[in-house]
Structure formats: C-alpha cells, structure tokens
Short mmCIF file of N, CA and C in Angstrom, two decimals:
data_model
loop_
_atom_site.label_atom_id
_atom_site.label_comp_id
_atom_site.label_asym_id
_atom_site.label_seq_id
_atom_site.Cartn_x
_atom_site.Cartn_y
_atom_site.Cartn_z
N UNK A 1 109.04 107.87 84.56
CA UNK A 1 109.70 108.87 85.37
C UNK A 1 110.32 108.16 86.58
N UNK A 2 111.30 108.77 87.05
CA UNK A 2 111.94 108.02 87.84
C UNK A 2 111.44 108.30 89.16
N UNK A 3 111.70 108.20 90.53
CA UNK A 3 111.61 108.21 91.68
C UNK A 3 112.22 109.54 91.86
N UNK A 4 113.52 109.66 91.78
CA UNK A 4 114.07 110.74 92.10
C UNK A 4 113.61 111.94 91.42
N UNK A 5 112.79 111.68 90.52
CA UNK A 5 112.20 112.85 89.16
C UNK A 5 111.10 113.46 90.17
N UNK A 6 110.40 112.43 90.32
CA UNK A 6 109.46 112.51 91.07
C UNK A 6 109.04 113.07 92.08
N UNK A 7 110.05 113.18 93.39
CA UNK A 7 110.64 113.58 93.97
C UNK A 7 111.03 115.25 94.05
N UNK A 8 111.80 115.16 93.11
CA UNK A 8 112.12 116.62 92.37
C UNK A 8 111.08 117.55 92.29
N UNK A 9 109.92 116.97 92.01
CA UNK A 9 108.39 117.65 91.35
C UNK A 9 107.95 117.95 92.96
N UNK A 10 108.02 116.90 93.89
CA UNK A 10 107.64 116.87 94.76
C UNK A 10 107.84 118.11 95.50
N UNK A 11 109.03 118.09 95.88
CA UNK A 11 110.37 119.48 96.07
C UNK A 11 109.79 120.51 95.50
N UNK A 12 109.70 120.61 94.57
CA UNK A 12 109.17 121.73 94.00
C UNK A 12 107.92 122.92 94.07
N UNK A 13 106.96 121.12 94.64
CA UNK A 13 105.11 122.04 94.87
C UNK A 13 105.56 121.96 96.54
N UNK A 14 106.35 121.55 97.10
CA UNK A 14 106.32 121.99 98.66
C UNK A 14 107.14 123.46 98.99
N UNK A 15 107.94 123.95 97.68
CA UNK A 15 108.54 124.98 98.00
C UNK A 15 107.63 126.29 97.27
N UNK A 16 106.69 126.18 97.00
CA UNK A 16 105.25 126.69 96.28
C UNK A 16 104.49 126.86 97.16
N UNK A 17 103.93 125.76 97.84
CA UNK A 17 103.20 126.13 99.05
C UNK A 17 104.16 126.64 100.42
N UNK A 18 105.40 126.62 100.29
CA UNK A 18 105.79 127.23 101.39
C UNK A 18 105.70 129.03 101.43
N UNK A 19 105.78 129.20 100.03
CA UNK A 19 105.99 130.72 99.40
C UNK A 19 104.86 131.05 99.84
N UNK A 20 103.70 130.26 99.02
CA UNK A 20 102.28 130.13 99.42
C UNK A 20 101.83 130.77 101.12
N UNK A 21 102.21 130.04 101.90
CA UNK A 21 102.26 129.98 103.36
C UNK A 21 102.63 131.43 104.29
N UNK A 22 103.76 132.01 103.48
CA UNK A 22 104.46 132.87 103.69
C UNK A 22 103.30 134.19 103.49
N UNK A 23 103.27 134.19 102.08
CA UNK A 23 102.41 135.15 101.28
C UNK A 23 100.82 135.60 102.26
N UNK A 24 100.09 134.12 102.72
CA UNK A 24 99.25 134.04 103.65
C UNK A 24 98.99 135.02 104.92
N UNK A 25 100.43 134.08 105.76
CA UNK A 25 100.74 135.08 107.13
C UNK A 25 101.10 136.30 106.78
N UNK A 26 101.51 136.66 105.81
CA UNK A 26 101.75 138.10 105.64
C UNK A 26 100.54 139.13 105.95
N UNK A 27 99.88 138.50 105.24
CA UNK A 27 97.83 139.06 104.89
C UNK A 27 97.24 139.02 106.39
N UNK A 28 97.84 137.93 106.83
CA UNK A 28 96.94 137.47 107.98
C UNK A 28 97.82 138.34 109.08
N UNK A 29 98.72 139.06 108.91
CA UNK A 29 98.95 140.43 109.95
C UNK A 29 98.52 141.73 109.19
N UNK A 30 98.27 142.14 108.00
CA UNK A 30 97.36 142.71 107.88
C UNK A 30 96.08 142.69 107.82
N UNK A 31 95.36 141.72 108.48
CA UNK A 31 94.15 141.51 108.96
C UNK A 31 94.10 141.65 110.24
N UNK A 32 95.09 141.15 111.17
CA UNK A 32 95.24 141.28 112.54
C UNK A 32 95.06 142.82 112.76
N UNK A 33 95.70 143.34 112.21
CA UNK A 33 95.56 144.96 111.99
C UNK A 33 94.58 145.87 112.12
N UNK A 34 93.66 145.13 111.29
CA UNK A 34 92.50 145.70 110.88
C UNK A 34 91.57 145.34 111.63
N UNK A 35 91.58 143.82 112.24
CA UNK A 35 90.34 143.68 113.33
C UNK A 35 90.40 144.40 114.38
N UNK A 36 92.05 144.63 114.85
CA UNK A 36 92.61 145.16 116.26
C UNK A 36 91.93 146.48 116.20
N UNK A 37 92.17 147.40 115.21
CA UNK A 37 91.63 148.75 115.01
C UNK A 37 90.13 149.05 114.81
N UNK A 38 89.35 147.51 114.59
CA UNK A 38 88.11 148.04 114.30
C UNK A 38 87.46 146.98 115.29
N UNK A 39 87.96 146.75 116.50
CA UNK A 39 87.59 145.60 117.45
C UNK A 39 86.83 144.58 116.89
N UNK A 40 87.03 143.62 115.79
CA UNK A 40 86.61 142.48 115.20
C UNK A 40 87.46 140.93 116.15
N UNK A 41 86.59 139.92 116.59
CA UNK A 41 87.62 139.20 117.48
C UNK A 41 88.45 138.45 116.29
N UNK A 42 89.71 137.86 116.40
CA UNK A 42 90.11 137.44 115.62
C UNK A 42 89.52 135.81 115.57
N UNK A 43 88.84 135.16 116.03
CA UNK A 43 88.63 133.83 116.07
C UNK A 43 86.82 134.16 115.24
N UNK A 44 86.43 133.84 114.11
CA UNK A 44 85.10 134.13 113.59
C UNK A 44 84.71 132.48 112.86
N UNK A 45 84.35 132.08 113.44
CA UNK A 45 84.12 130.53 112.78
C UNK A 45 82.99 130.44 111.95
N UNK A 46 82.23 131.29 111.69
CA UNK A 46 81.36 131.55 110.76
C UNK A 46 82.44 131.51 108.97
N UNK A 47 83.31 132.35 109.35
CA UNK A 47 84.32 132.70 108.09
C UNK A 47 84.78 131.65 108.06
N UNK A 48 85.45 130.99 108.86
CA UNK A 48 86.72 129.69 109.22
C UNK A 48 85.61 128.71 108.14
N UNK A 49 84.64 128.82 108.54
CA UNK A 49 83.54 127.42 108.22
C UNK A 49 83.23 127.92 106.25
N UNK A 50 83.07 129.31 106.31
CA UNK A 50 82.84 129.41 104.56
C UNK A 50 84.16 129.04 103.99
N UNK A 51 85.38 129.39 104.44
CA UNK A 51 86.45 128.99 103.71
C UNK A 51 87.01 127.48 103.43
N UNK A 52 86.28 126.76 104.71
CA UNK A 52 86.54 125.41 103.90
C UNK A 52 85.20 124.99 102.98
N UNK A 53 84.25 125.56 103.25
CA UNK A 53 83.25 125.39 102.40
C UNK A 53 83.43 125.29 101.11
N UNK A 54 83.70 126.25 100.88
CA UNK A 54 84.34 127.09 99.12
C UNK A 54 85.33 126.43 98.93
N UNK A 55 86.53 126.08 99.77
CA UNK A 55 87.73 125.01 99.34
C UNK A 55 87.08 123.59 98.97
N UNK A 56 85.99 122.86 99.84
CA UNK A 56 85.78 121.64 99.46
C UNK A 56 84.83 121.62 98.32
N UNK A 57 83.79 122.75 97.58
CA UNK A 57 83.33 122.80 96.80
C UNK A 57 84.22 123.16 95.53
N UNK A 58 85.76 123.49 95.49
CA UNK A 58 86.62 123.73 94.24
C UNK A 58 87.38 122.25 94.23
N UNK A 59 87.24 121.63 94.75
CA UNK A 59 87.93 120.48 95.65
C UNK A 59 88.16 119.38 93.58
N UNK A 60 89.01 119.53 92.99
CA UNK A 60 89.13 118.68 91.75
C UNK A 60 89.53 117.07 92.21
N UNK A 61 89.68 116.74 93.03
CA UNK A 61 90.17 115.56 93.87
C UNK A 61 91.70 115.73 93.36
N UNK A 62 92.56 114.30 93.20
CA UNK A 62 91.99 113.07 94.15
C UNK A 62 92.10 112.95 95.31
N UNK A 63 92.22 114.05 96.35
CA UNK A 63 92.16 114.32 98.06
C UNK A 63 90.42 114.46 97.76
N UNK A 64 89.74 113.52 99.01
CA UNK A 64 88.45 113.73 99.51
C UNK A 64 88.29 114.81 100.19
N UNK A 65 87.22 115.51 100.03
CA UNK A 65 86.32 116.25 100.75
C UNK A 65 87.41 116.55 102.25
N UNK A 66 86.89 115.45 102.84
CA UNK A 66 87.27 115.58 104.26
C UNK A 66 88.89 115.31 104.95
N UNK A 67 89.42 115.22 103.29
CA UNK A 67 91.22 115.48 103.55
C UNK A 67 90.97 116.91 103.33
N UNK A 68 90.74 117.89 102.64
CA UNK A 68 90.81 119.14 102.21
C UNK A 68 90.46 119.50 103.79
N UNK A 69 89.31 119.50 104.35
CA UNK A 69 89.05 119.76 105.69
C UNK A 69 90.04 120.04 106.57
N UNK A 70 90.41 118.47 106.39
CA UNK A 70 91.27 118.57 107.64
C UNK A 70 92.54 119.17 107.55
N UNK A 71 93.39 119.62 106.04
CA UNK A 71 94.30 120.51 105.90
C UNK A 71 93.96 121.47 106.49
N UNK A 72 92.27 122.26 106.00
CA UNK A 72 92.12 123.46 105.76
C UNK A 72 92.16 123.61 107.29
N UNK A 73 91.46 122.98 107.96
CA UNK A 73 91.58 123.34 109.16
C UNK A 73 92.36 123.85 110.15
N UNK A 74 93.40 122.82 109.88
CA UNK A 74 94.93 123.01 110.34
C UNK A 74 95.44 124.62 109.82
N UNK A 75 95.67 124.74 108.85
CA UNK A 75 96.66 125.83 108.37
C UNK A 75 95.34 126.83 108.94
N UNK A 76 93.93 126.98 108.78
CA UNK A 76 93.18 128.15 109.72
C UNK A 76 94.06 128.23 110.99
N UNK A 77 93.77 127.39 111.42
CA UNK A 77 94.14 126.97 113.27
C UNK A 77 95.68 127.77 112.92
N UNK A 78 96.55 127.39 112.88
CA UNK A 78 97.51 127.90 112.69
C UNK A 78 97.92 129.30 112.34
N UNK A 79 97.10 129.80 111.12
CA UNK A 79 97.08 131.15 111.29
C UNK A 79 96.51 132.18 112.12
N UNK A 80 95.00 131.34 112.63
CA UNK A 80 94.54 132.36 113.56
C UNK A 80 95.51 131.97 115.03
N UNK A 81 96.51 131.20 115.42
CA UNK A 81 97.23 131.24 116.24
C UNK A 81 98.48 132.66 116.12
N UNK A 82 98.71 132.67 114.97
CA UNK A 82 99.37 133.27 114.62
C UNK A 82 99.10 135.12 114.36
N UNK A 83 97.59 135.04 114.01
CA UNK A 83 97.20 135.88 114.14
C UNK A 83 97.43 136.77 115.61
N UNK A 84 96.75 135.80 116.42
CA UNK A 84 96.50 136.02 117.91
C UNK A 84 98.12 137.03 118.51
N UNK A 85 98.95 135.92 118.05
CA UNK A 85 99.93 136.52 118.23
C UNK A 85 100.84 137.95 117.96
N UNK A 86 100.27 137.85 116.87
CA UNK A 86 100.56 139.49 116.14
C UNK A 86 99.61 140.45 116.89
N UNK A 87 98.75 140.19 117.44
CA UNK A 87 97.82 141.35 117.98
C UNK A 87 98.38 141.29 119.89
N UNK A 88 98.59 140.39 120.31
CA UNK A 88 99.24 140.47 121.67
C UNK A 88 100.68 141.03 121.37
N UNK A 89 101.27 140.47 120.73
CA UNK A 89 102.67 140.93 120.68
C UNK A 89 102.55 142.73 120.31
N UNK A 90 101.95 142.95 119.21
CA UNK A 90 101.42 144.76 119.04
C UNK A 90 100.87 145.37 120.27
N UNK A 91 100.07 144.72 121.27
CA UNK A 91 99.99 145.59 122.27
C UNK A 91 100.89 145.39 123.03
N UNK A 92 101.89 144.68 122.93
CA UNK A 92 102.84 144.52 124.22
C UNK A 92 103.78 146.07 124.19
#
C-alpha cells in the first residue's frame, strides 16, 4: 500500500471520529440539561474515572493502557469544559 493510500485511510478514521466528537457534544448538552434541572454538578470524577476504566479494560491495543488514558482524559476535560459552558451560557 502506498503512503498516500495510507493516508487516505488515515483521512478517513479522523473524519469518523470527528462525526464521532460531534455526536458526543451533542449528548453532552443533553446531559448539561439534565444535571442543570436536577442540580447534579457537572464535574463527577467518580464517572470521569469509570469511563476510562471501562475504556482501558476494552483497550485491544496496540495504544497502551496509559495512551488510552491520556486521550480519554483529554476529550473528558474537554467536554466537561464544554459542558460547563452550555449550562452558563443557558443561564445567561
């Protein structure tokens, strides 16, 4: 396969997880929703901590353990930023 094939494939699973990404934040303002209305804080690191749990236990490699982490972490962080935001911006 060539480089540029390769490439192509590449292109392809980044525009998957971008859909992916999308699909996410969507959920994650209807969750904002739902904590806002039922006073749940949006920052619960108990949850944050099972979800990479369960990600590094489905984990097929060849990313280690503690690459999955540190994605998972990130895109949490990010959504519950994002979260945050949807619930300030709604009371504004």
């Amino acid at each position: 396969m060539s480089l540029d094939e390769l490439r192509s494939q590449l292109d392809t699973i980044d525009d998957q997880m971008m859909t992916l990404l999308s699909q996410r934040a969507a959920l994650i303002i209807q969750v904002a929703e739902l904590k806002k209305h039922h006073d749940i804080p949006v920052h619960v690191p108990e949850r944050e901590d099972a979800i990479v749990a369960r990600l590094r236990s489905l984990n097929p490699g060849p990313l280690k353990g503690d690459a999955i982490e540190r994605i998972y972490r990130t895109i949490i962080d990010e959504m519950r930023k994002f979260e945050d935001e949807h619930i300030v911006h709604e009371a504004s």
